[in-house]
């Protein structure tokens, strides 16, 4: 008999029939005598719809109110799932993030978990209930509801698994594992049986939205192995765990694509100390994640700085950068949407050469221009035009022989 944490994502609970299906699956584990703590997302599309409704009323909605709004999606699902379980004779109790003891910092819309006090959940499991916890949400010191960033139910699940010292953590979704690339773009992509935390972390950070990046970071930090599986089939999924020596034999494990990228270029920057520090401090203070940064060589005492941000933060980034530009006297700011980041990931890159060259050759052959490049020990990323992204992914995926 094990303590099992399961997480069901938006599609898996996307309709009344799907919720009933999840309830039946939970029942079969419960009938085997396991203790179950289940984390659920909002029904698919609900979070997006709430964001769009808020933005129709106010293009710059207050982050605290957004958290209060967005957390409602998950609360619908926990109650419906508990009701569905009661209907088939399974005792179950639903918990908001706050009641489950999930305490976060105060960074509304992307709060970090500080501490979990799982006593109430444990007591409920002890009484024979299935505990059903609203993913994506917590509360801060002052009792305000916070949310954990898009896709944050993954983080709720991993963090609960750590806090409860669960024996198993299963992430149920609409694919039966992590693939060499998004199977919606390349139908011949292969399922990866085992991945290291670092590879999963890079893939997730680089746009493979099958797992939220911060949840993988948490799993790595607290060593919480987890399995990504399908909520519709019984097939074995992908196990994500700490690195083992044999994992290095594969050079490129996967190809990731992030379409939600935007580029800002500051032109005519005075070429003297202090501009970059002021600019990136202003962006950091506005809690904006800056990704790639390129500064070109200055010709006549001025230079250009380009950087990328998530497209949903473009507006915020422009507003944070504007005062620095005005004060320090750069000439202007250009914002570009319609770009994407394509990356290859694999821990085997540490010990192989020529990997980047091969990637660039395959992009050239596919007629895809590279706008920016960045590398780390286990990844190579390029910024390309979004409209060419799918064909670029296929070309790179083929070049590294990743198809089934
Ligand atoms: P959930 O609602 O269950 O959290 P998501 O939509 O967040 O599910 O994540 C699952 C989706 O991730 C899949 O439908 C798939 O299109 C996408 N995806 C992107 N990259 C990959 C990958 N490398 N392997 C598997 N799925 C991927
Ligand atoms: N409902 C939230 C979102 O859509 C959290 C999640 O699904 O994990 O981002
Ligand atoms: Mg998700």
Short mmCIF file of C-alpha atoms and ligand atoms in Angstrom, two decimals:
data_model
loop_
_atom_site.label_atom_id
_atom_site.label_comp_id
_atom_site.label_asym_id
_atom_site.label_seq_id
_atom_site.Cartn_x
_atom_site.Cartn_y
_atom_site.Cartn_z
CA UNK A 1 0.00 0.00 0.00
CA UNK A 2 1.50 3.25 -1.12
CA UNK A 3 0.91 6.96 -0.75
CA UNK A 4 0.38 8.14 -4.31
CA UNK A 5 0.21 11.70 -5.57
CA UNK A 6 -1.58 12.06 -8.91
CA UNK A 7 -2.08 15.19 -10.98
CA UNK A 8 -4.71 15.51 -13.69
CA UNK A 9 -4.28 18.39 -16.16
CA UNK A 10 -6.87 20.56 -17.88
CA UNK A 11 -7.70 18.24 -20.78
CA UNK A 12 -7.98 15.25 -18.47
CA UNK A 13 -10.74 17.04 -16.53
CA UNK A 14 -11.99 19.04 -19.54
CA UNK A 15 -15.61 17.84 -19.49
CA UNK A 16 -18.10 16.17 -17.14
CA UNK A 17 -17.43 12.81 -18.85
CA UNK A 18 -13.67 13.26 -18.39
CA UNK A 19 -14.13 14.08 -14.69
CA UNK A 20 -16.23 10.93 -14.29
CA UNK A 21 -13.46 8.99 -16.06
CA UNK A 22 -10.84 10.39 -13.66
CA UNK A 23 -13.08 9.48 -10.70
CA UNK A 24 -13.27 5.87 -11.94
CA UNK A 25 -9.51 5.70 -12.34
CA UNK A 26 -9.01 7.05 -8.83
CA UNK A 27 -11.50 4.52 -7.48
CA UNK A 28 -9.51 1.61 -8.91
CA UNK A 29 -6.32 2.79 -7.12
CA UNK A 30 -8.30 3.46 -3.93
CA UNK A 31 -9.89 -0.01 -4.09
CA UNK A 32 -6.38 -1.50 -4.10
CA UNK A 33 -5.82 0.10 -0.69
CA UNK A 34 -3.53 2.98 -1.73
CA UNK A 35 -3.73 6.39 -0.09
CA UNK A 36 -4.30 9.02 -2.75
CA UNK A 37 -3.69 12.74 -2.91
CA UNK A 38 -4.98 14.13 -6.21
CA UNK A 39 -4.11 17.55 -7.62
CA UNK A 40 -6.28 18.94 -10.40
CA UNK A 41 -6.14 21.81 -12.90
CA UNK A 42 -8.98 23.96 -14.12
CA UNK A 43 -11.06 22.40 -16.92
CA UNK A 44 -9.23 23.05 -20.21
CA UNK A 45 -9.72 26.55 -21.58
CA UNK A 46 -11.11 27.98 -18.34
CA UNK A 47 -7.96 29.82 -17.21
CA UNK A 48 -7.50 31.35 -20.69
CA UNK A 49 -11.12 32.40 -20.75
CA UNK A 50 -10.89 34.10 -17.36
CA UNK A 51 -7.77 36.00 -18.47
CA UNK A 52 -9.51 37.14 -21.62
CA UNK A 53 -12.57 38.32 -19.70
CA UNK A 54 -10.40 40.37 -17.32
CA UNK A 55 -8.52 41.93 -20.23
CA UNK A 56 -11.76 42.94 -21.92
CA UNK A 57 -12.50 45.02 -18.84
CA UNK A 58 -8.99 46.33 -18.24
CA UNK A 59 -5.89 45.82 -20.42
CA UNK A 60 -3.64 45.97 -17.32
CA UNK A 61 -5.52 44.08 -14.63
CA UNK A 62 -4.13 44.11 -11.09
CA UNK A 63 -2.08 40.97 -10.38
CA UNK A 64 -3.67 40.32 -6.99
CA UNK A 65 -7.17 40.44 -8.44
CA UNK A 66 -6.05 38.19 -11.29
CA UNK A 67 -4.93 35.57 -8.77
CA UNK A 68 -8.22 35.76 -6.99
CA UNK A 69 -9.99 35.32 -10.35
CA UNK A 70 -7.82 32.57 -11.85
CA UNK A 71 -7.86 30.42 -8.72
CA UNK A 72 -11.59 29.90 -9.20
CA UNK A 73 -10.99 27.56 -12.17
CA UNK A 74 -9.30 24.90 -10.06
CA UNK A 75 -11.93 25.25 -7.31
CA UNK A 76 -14.65 24.20 -9.73
CA UNK A 77 -12.72 21.04 -10.58
CA UNK A 78 -11.92 19.94 -7.01
CA UNK A 79 -15.57 20.13 -6.01
CA UNK A 80 -16.85 18.40 -9.15
CA UNK A 81 -14.31 15.61 -8.75
CA UNK A 82 -15.19 15.12 -5.07
CA UNK A 83 -18.88 15.02 -6.00
CA UNK A 84 -18.13 12.47 -8.77
CA UNK A 85 -16.18 10.27 -6.33
CA UNK A 86 -18.98 10.39 -3.74
CA UNK A 87 -21.38 9.22 -6.46
CA UNK A 88 -19.37 6.01 -6.94
CA UNK A 89 -18.90 5.38 -3.23
CA UNK A 90 -15.40 6.77 -2.72
CA UNK A 91 -14.91 9.03 0.31
CA UNK A 92 -13.20 12.21 -0.80
CA UNK A 93 -12.52 15.70 0.51
CA UNK A 94 -11.55 18.72 -1.52
CA UNK A 95 -8.98 21.31 -0.43
CA UNK A 96 -8.20 24.77 -1.69
CA UNK A 97 -4.46 25.50 -1.82
CA UNK A 98 -4.76 27.50 1.41
CA UNK A 99 -6.55 24.72 3.27
CA UNK A 100 -3.96 22.23 2.02
CA UNK A 101 -1.34 24.39 3.77
CA UNK A 102 0.41 25.72 0.65
CA UNK A 103 2.13 28.92 1.73
CA UNK A 104 3.81 31.09 -0.92
CA UNK A 105 5.63 34.39 -1.22
CA UNK A 106 3.67 37.42 -2.40
CA UNK A 107 4.68 37.50 -6.08
CA UNK A 108 1.18 37.47 -7.49
CA UNK A 109 0.68 35.47 -10.75
CA UNK A 110 3.98 33.61 -10.30
CA UNK A 111 4.38 33.01 -6.60
CA UNK A 112 6.98 30.65 -5.19
CA UNK A 113 6.08 27.99 -2.66
CA UNK A 114 7.73 28.75 0.68
CA UNK A 115 6.35 26.01 2.84
CA UNK A 116 3.68 23.32 2.92
CA UNK A 117 1.96 22.27 6.15
CA UNK A 118 0.25 19.06 5.05
CA UNK A 119 -1.31 18.08 8.40
CA UNK A 120 -4.92 18.61 7.32
CA UNK A 121 -4.43 16.63 4.12
CA UNK A 122 -2.64 13.83 5.97
CA UNK A 123 -5.40 13.63 8.56
CA UNK A 124 -8.00 13.39 5.83
CA UNK A 125 -6.08 10.59 4.06
CA UNK A 126 -5.72 8.86 7.41
CA UNK A 127 -9.52 8.90 7.72
CA UNK A 128 -9.76 7.02 4.43
CA UNK A 129 -10.53 9.96 2.15
CA UNK A 130 -9.06 10.69 -1.22
CA UNK A 131 -7.62 14.21 -0.82
CA UNK A 132 -8.36 16.45 -3.79
CA UNK A 133 -6.30 19.60 -3.95
CA UNK A 134 -6.73 22.65 -6.17
CA UNK A 135 -3.53 22.97 -8.21
CA UNK A 136 -1.89 26.25 -9.24
CA UNK A 137 -2.82 28.11 -6.04
CA UNK A 138 -1.62 28.92 -2.56
CA UNK A 139 -1.83 31.79 -0.13
CA UNK A 140 0.68 34.33 1.11
CA UNK A 141 1.42 35.50 4.66
CA UNK A 142 -1.40 37.98 4.54
CA UNK A 143 -3.99 35.41 3.48
CA UNK A 144 -4.25 36.60 -0.13
CA UNK A 145 -4.69 33.92 -2.78
CA UNK A 146 -1.65 33.53 -5.02
CA UNK A 147 -1.06 31.49 -8.19
CA UNK A 148 2.09 29.66 -9.24
CA UNK A 149 2.50 30.66 -12.90
CA UNK A 150 0.87 29.08 -15.95
CA UNK A 151 0.94 25.30 -15.83
CA UNK A 152 1.45 25.61 -12.06
CA UNK A 153 -0.61 22.58 -11.08
CA UNK A 154 2.44 20.51 -12.00
CA UNK A 155 4.32 22.39 -9.28
CA UNK A 156 1.51 21.86 -6.77
CA UNK A 157 1.74 18.11 -7.43
CA UNK A 158 5.52 17.83 -7.14
CA UNK A 159 5.56 20.00 -4.01
CA UNK A 160 2.75 18.00 -2.36
CA UNK A 161 4.61 14.78 -3.23
CA UNK A 162 7.69 16.17 -1.47
CA UNK A 163 5.73 17.44 1.56
CA UNK A 164 3.79 14.18 1.98
CA UNK A 165 6.92 12.09 1.29
CA UNK A 166 4.81 10.22 -1.28
CA UNK A 167 5.99 6.91 -2.64
CA UNK A 168 4.94 7.74 -6.21
CA UNK A 169 4.16 10.93 -8.14
CA UNK A 170 2.20 10.55 -11.37
CA UNK A 171 1.45 13.41 -13.77
CA UNK A 172 -1.54 12.44 -15.91
CA UNK A 173 -2.02 14.39 -19.13
CA UNK A 174 -3.30 14.05 -22.71
CA UNK A 175 -0.09 12.45 -24.04
CA UNK A 176 1.31 9.17 -22.76
CA UNK A 177 4.74 10.55 -21.93
CA UNK A 178 7.43 13.00 -22.91
CA UNK A 179 8.33 12.75 -26.59
CA UNK A 180 11.43 13.71 -28.57
CA UNK A 181 9.42 16.74 -29.66
CA UNK A 182 5.80 17.90 -29.47
CA UNK A 183 3.90 15.04 -31.17
CA UNK A 184 1.39 17.61 -32.46
CA UNK A 185 4.13 19.08 -34.66
CA UNK A 186 6.00 15.88 -35.56
CA UNK A 187 3.65 12.87 -35.47
CA UNK A 188 6.62 10.48 -35.79
CA UNK A 189 8.20 11.77 -32.56
CA UNK A 190 9.24 8.97 -30.18
CA UNK A 191 8.34 8.53 -26.53
CA UNK A 192 11.38 8.86 -24.24
CA UNK A 193 11.27 6.13 -21.56
CA UNK A 194 13.63 7.81 -19.04
CA UNK A 195 14.88 11.38 -18.73
CA UNK A 196 17.14 13.17 -16.28
CA UNK A 197 15.79 16.13 -14.29
CA UNK A 198 18.21 18.41 -16.14
CA UNK A 199 17.02 17.32 -19.57
CA UNK A 200 13.36 17.62 -18.58
CA UNK A 201 14.11 21.00 -17.00
CA UNK A 202 15.76 22.32 -20.17
CA UNK A 203 13.01 20.94 -22.40
CA UNK A 204 10.34 22.48 -20.19
CA UNK A 205 12.11 25.84 -19.88
CA UNK A 206 12.61 25.89 -23.63
CA UNK A 207 8.95 25.48 -24.44
CA UNK A 208 7.97 21.80 -24.18
CA UNK A 209 4.94 22.67 -22.12
CA UNK A 210 4.20 19.08 -21.16
CA UNK A 211 5.68 20.01 -17.73
CA UNK A 212 5.93 23.42 -16.09
CA UNK A 213 9.65 24.29 -15.83
CA UNK A 214 9.47 25.43 -12.21
CA UNK A 215 7.91 22.14 -11.19
CA UNK A 216 10.87 20.25 -12.64
CA UNK A 217 13.29 22.58 -10.87
CA UNK A 218 11.50 21.76 -7.62
CA UNK A 219 11.57 18.02 -8.38
CA UNK A 220 15.31 18.21 -8.97
CA UNK A 221 15.99 20.23 -5.82
CA UNK A 222 14.03 17.88 -3.56
CA UNK A 223 14.69 14.73 -5.60
CA UNK A 224 11.07 13.83 -6.38
CA UNK A 225 11.09 11.33 -9.26
CA UNK A 226 7.85 11.51 -11.25
CA UNK A 227 6.17 9.79 -14.16
CA UNK A 228 4.33 11.53 -17.02
CA UNK A 229 1.44 9.32 -18.16
CA UNK A 230 -1.84 9.39 -20.06
CA UNK A 231 -5.17 9.79 -18.26
CA UNK A 232 -6.89 7.86 -21.07
CA UNK A 233 -4.71 4.76 -21.48
CA UNK A 234 -2.77 2.36 -19.26
CA UNK A 235 0.51 2.61 -21.22
CA UNK A 236 3.75 3.17 -19.38
CA UNK A 237 4.85 6.78 -19.46
CA UNK A 238 8.14 8.63 -19.10
CA UNK A 239 10.08 8.42 -15.85
CA UNK A 240 11.96 11.58 -14.86
CA UNK A 241 14.70 11.08 -12.26
CA UNK A 242 18.27 11.93 -11.35
CA UNK A 243 20.98 11.44 -13.93
CA UNK A 244 22.71 8.08 -14.39
CA UNK A 245 25.98 7.56 -16.35
CA UNK A 246 24.32 5.68 -19.25
CA UNK A 247 22.15 8.70 -20.07
CA UNK A 248 25.11 10.52 -21.68
CA UNK A 249 25.24 8.15 -24.64
CA UNK A 250 22.36 10.00 -26.34
CA UNK A 251 23.59 13.30 -27.80
CA UNK A 252 20.30 15.03 -28.57
CA UNK A 253 17.38 13.84 -26.50
CA UNK A 254 14.72 16.22 -27.73
CA UNK A 255 13.73 19.32 -29.70
CA UNK A 256 11.72 22.05 -27.97
CA UNK A 257 9.80 24.95 -29.43
CA UNK A 258 8.57 28.08 -27.68
CA UNK A 259 6.29 30.19 -29.82
CA UNK A 260 5.50 32.66 -27.08
CA UNK A 261 8.60 34.77 -27.55
CA UNK A 262 9.06 38.46 -28.27
CA UNK A 263 12.15 40.54 -28.93
CA UNK A 264 12.89 44.09 -27.81
CA UNK A 265 15.72 46.07 -29.38
CA UNK A 266 16.96 49.28 -27.78
CA UNK A 267 18.71 51.34 -30.44
CA UNK A 268 21.31 54.08 -30.11
CA UNK A 269 22.42 53.12 -26.62
CA UNK A 270 25.25 55.35 -25.33
CA UNK A 271 28.30 53.05 -25.20
CA UNK A 272 29.40 53.68 -21.62
CA UNK A 273 29.13 51.80 -18.34
CA UNK A 274 25.76 51.59 -16.61
CA UNK A 275 23.10 51.32 -19.30
CA UNK A 276 22.75 47.53 -19.26
CA UNK A 277 22.76 47.44 -15.47
CA UNK A 278 20.00 50.08 -15.23
CA UNK A 279 17.92 48.45 -17.98
CA UNK A 280 18.05 44.91 -16.62
CA UNK A 281 17.57 46.11 -13.03
CA UNK A 282 14.36 47.86 -14.12
CA UNK A 283 13.18 44.67 -15.85
CA UNK A 284 14.09 42.53 -12.82
CA UNK A 285 12.26 44.88 -10.46
CA UNK A 286 9.17 44.44 -12.63
CA UNK A 287 9.60 40.62 -12.18
CA UNK A 288 10.17 40.11 -15.92
CA UNK A 289 12.17 37.09 -17.00
CA UNK A 290 14.66 38.12 -19.65
CA UNK A 291 15.96 35.27 -21.75
CA UNK A 292 18.54 35.86 -24.53
CA UNK A 293 20.53 39.08 -24.60
CA UNK A 294 22.65 40.29 -27.53
CA UNK A 295 24.65 43.52 -27.66
CA UNK A 296 26.36 44.34 -30.92
CA UNK A 297 29.74 46.02 -31.42
CA UNK A 298 29.46 49.77 -31.35
CA UNK A 299 30.57 51.79 -34.36
CA UNK A 300 30.23 55.46 -33.42
CA UNK A 301 29.92 55.50 -29.65
CA UNK A 302 26.44 53.97 -29.73
CA UNK A 303 25.30 50.38 -29.65
CA UNK A 304 22.10 48.29 -29.87
CA UNK A 305 20.89 45.87 -27.19
CA UNK A 306 18.36 43.16 -28.06
CA UNK A 307 16.74 40.79 -25.62
CA UNK A 308 13.86 38.34 -25.60
CA UNK A 309 10.98 37.98 -23.14
CA UNK A 310 7.83 35.88 -23.05
CA UNK A 311 5.30 37.51 -25.39
CA UNK A 312 2.80 37.83 -22.53
CA UNK A 313 5.34 40.07 -20.78
CA UNK A 314 6.17 42.23 -23.79
CA UNK A 315 3.90 45.04 -22.74
CA UNK A 316 5.20 45.07 -19.15
CA UNK A 317 8.79 44.94 -20.41
CA UNK A 318 8.27 47.95 -22.69
CA UNK A 319 6.77 49.94 -19.85
CA UNK A 320 9.65 48.99 -17.51
CA UNK A 321 12.32 49.85 -20.12
CA UNK A 322 10.89 53.19 -21.27
CA UNK A 323 12.02 55.33 -18.28
CA UNK A 324 15.60 54.00 -18.59
CA UNK A 325 15.66 54.89 -22.29
CA UNK A 326 14.34 58.36 -21.62
CA UNK A 327 16.69 59.04 -18.69
CA UNK A 328 19.89 57.65 -20.21
CA UNK A 329 19.23 58.86 -23.73
CA UNK A 330 18.97 55.87 -26.07
CA UNK A 331 17.33 56.63 -29.44
CA UNK A 332 14.45 54.20 -29.42
CA UNK A 333 12.85 50.87 -28.77
CA UNK A 334 11.59 48.32 -31.30
CA UNK A 335 9.36 45.44 -30.29
CA UNK A 336 9.03 42.37 -32.45
CA UNK A 337 6.47 39.62 -32.05
CA UNK A 338 6.11 36.58 -34.31
CA UNK A 339 9.38 34.97 -33.31
CA UNK A 340 9.97 31.55 -31.79
CA UNK A 341 12.76 29.80 -29.93
CA UNK A 342 13.84 26.39 -31.17
CA UNK A 343 16.20 24.34 -29.01
CA UNK A 344 17.93 20.99 -28.93
CA UNK A 345 18.57 19.38 -25.55
CA UNK A 346 20.69 16.46 -24.34
CA UNK A 347 23.21 15.78 -21.60
CA UNK A 348 25.32 13.88 -24.15
CA UNK A 349 26.26 17.27 -25.68
CA UNK A 350 28.74 17.70 -22.83
CA UNK A 351 30.98 15.09 -24.44
CA UNK A 352 30.26 15.48 -28.18
CA UNK A 353 31.33 18.18 -30.65
CA UNK A 354 29.74 19.41 -33.88
CA UNK A 355 26.23 19.37 -32.47
CA UNK A 356 25.51 23.08 -33.02
CA UNK A 357 27.01 22.95 -36.54
CA UNK A 358 24.70 20.09 -37.47
CA UNK A 359 21.68 21.98 -36.14
CA UNK A 360 22.57 25.16 -38.08
CA UNK A 361 23.17 23.16 -41.29
CA UNK A 362 19.76 21.54 -41.06
CA UNK A 363 18.12 24.96 -40.55
CA UNK A 364 20.02 26.44 -43.50
CA UNK A 365 18.94 23.55 -45.70
CA UNK A 366 15.32 24.20 -44.66
CA UNK A 367 15.71 27.90 -45.56
CA UNK A 368 15.32 29.10 -41.97
CA UNK A 369 17.25 32.22 -40.94
CA UNK A 370 18.76 32.35 -37.43
CA UNK A 371 18.27 35.67 -35.60
CA UNK A 372 19.90 34.94 -32.24
CA UNK A 373 21.82 32.01 -30.74
CA UNK A 374 22.50 30.91 -27.19
CA UNK A 375 24.08 27.77 -25.80
CA UNK A 376 24.70 26.00 -22.53
CA UNK A 377 26.40 22.73 -21.67
CA UNK A 378 23.33 20.70 -22.56
CA UNK A 379 21.37 22.82 -25.06
CA UNK A 380 21.56 25.00 -28.16
CA UNK A 381 18.79 27.55 -28.78
CA UNK A 382 18.05 29.77 -31.77
CA UNK A 383 15.50 32.50 -32.38
CA UNK A 384 13.73 32.14 -35.72
CA UNK A 385 10.66 33.49 -37.49
CA UNK A 386 7.54 31.97 -35.97
CA UNK A 387 5.88 31.21 -39.29
CA UNK A 388 8.75 28.82 -40.16
CA UNK A 389 8.83 27.15 -36.75
CA UNK A 390 7.03 23.89 -37.58
CA UNK A 391 9.15 23.14 -40.63
CA UNK A 392 12.28 24.07 -38.66
CA UNK A 393 11.38 21.63 -35.86
CA UNK A 394 10.82 18.85 -38.41
CA UNK A 395 14.16 19.57 -40.12
CA UNK A 396 16.15 19.54 -36.87
CA UNK A 397 14.28 16.51 -35.48
CA UNK A 398 15.13 14.61 -38.69
CA UNK A 399 18.74 15.75 -38.78
CA UNK A 400 19.36 14.14 -35.38
CA UNK A 401 17.52 10.94 -36.34
CA UNK A 402 14.93 11.29 -33.59
CA UNK A 403 11.90 9.98 -35.49
CA UNK A 404 10.53 6.54 -34.83
P1 LIG B 1 -2.08 19.37 -19.03
O1 LIG B 1 -3.33 20.15 -19.28
O2 LIG B 1 -2.34 17.93 -18.72
O3 LIG B 1 -1.18 20.02 -18.03
P2 LIG B 1 -0.52 20.38 -21.21
O4 LIG B 1 -1.33 20.84 -22.37
O5 LIG B 1 0.02 21.42 -20.28
O6 LIG B 1 -1.34 19.29 -20.41
O7 LIG B 1 0.70 19.50 -21.73
C1 LIG B 1 0.50 18.42 -22.61
C2 LIG B 1 0.82 18.83 -24.03
O8 LIG B 1 2.21 19.15 -24.12
C3 LIG B 1 0.63 17.75 -25.07
O9 LIG B 1 -0.68 17.72 -25.55
C4 LIG B 1 1.64 18.13 -26.16
O10 LIG B 1 1.03 18.74 -27.27
C5 LIG B 1 2.54 19.16 -25.49
N1 LIG B 1 3.96 18.86 -25.65
C6 LIG B 1 4.91 19.76 -26.01
N2 LIG B 1 6.09 19.20 -26.10
C7 LIG B 1 5.94 17.89 -25.79
C8 LIG B 1 6.83 16.78 -25.70
N3 LIG B 1 8.13 16.90 -25.95
N4 LIG B 1 6.31 15.58 -25.34
C9 LIG B 1 5.00 15.44 -25.07
N5 LIG B 1 4.11 16.45 -25.15
C10 LIG B 1 4.57 17.67 -25.50
N1 LIG B 2 -5.04 26.24 -14.85
C1 LIG B 2 -3.70 26.75 -14.83
C2 LIG B 2 -3.23 27.08 -16.24
O1 LIG B 2 -3.97 26.92 -17.19
C3 LIG B 2 -2.74 25.82 -14.16
C4 LIG B 2 -2.54 24.47 -14.81
O2 LIG B 2 -3.33 24.07 -15.67
O3 LIG B 2 -1.57 23.79 -14.46
O4 LIG B 2 -2.14 27.58 -16.41
MG1 LIG B 3 0.23 21.62 -18.18
#
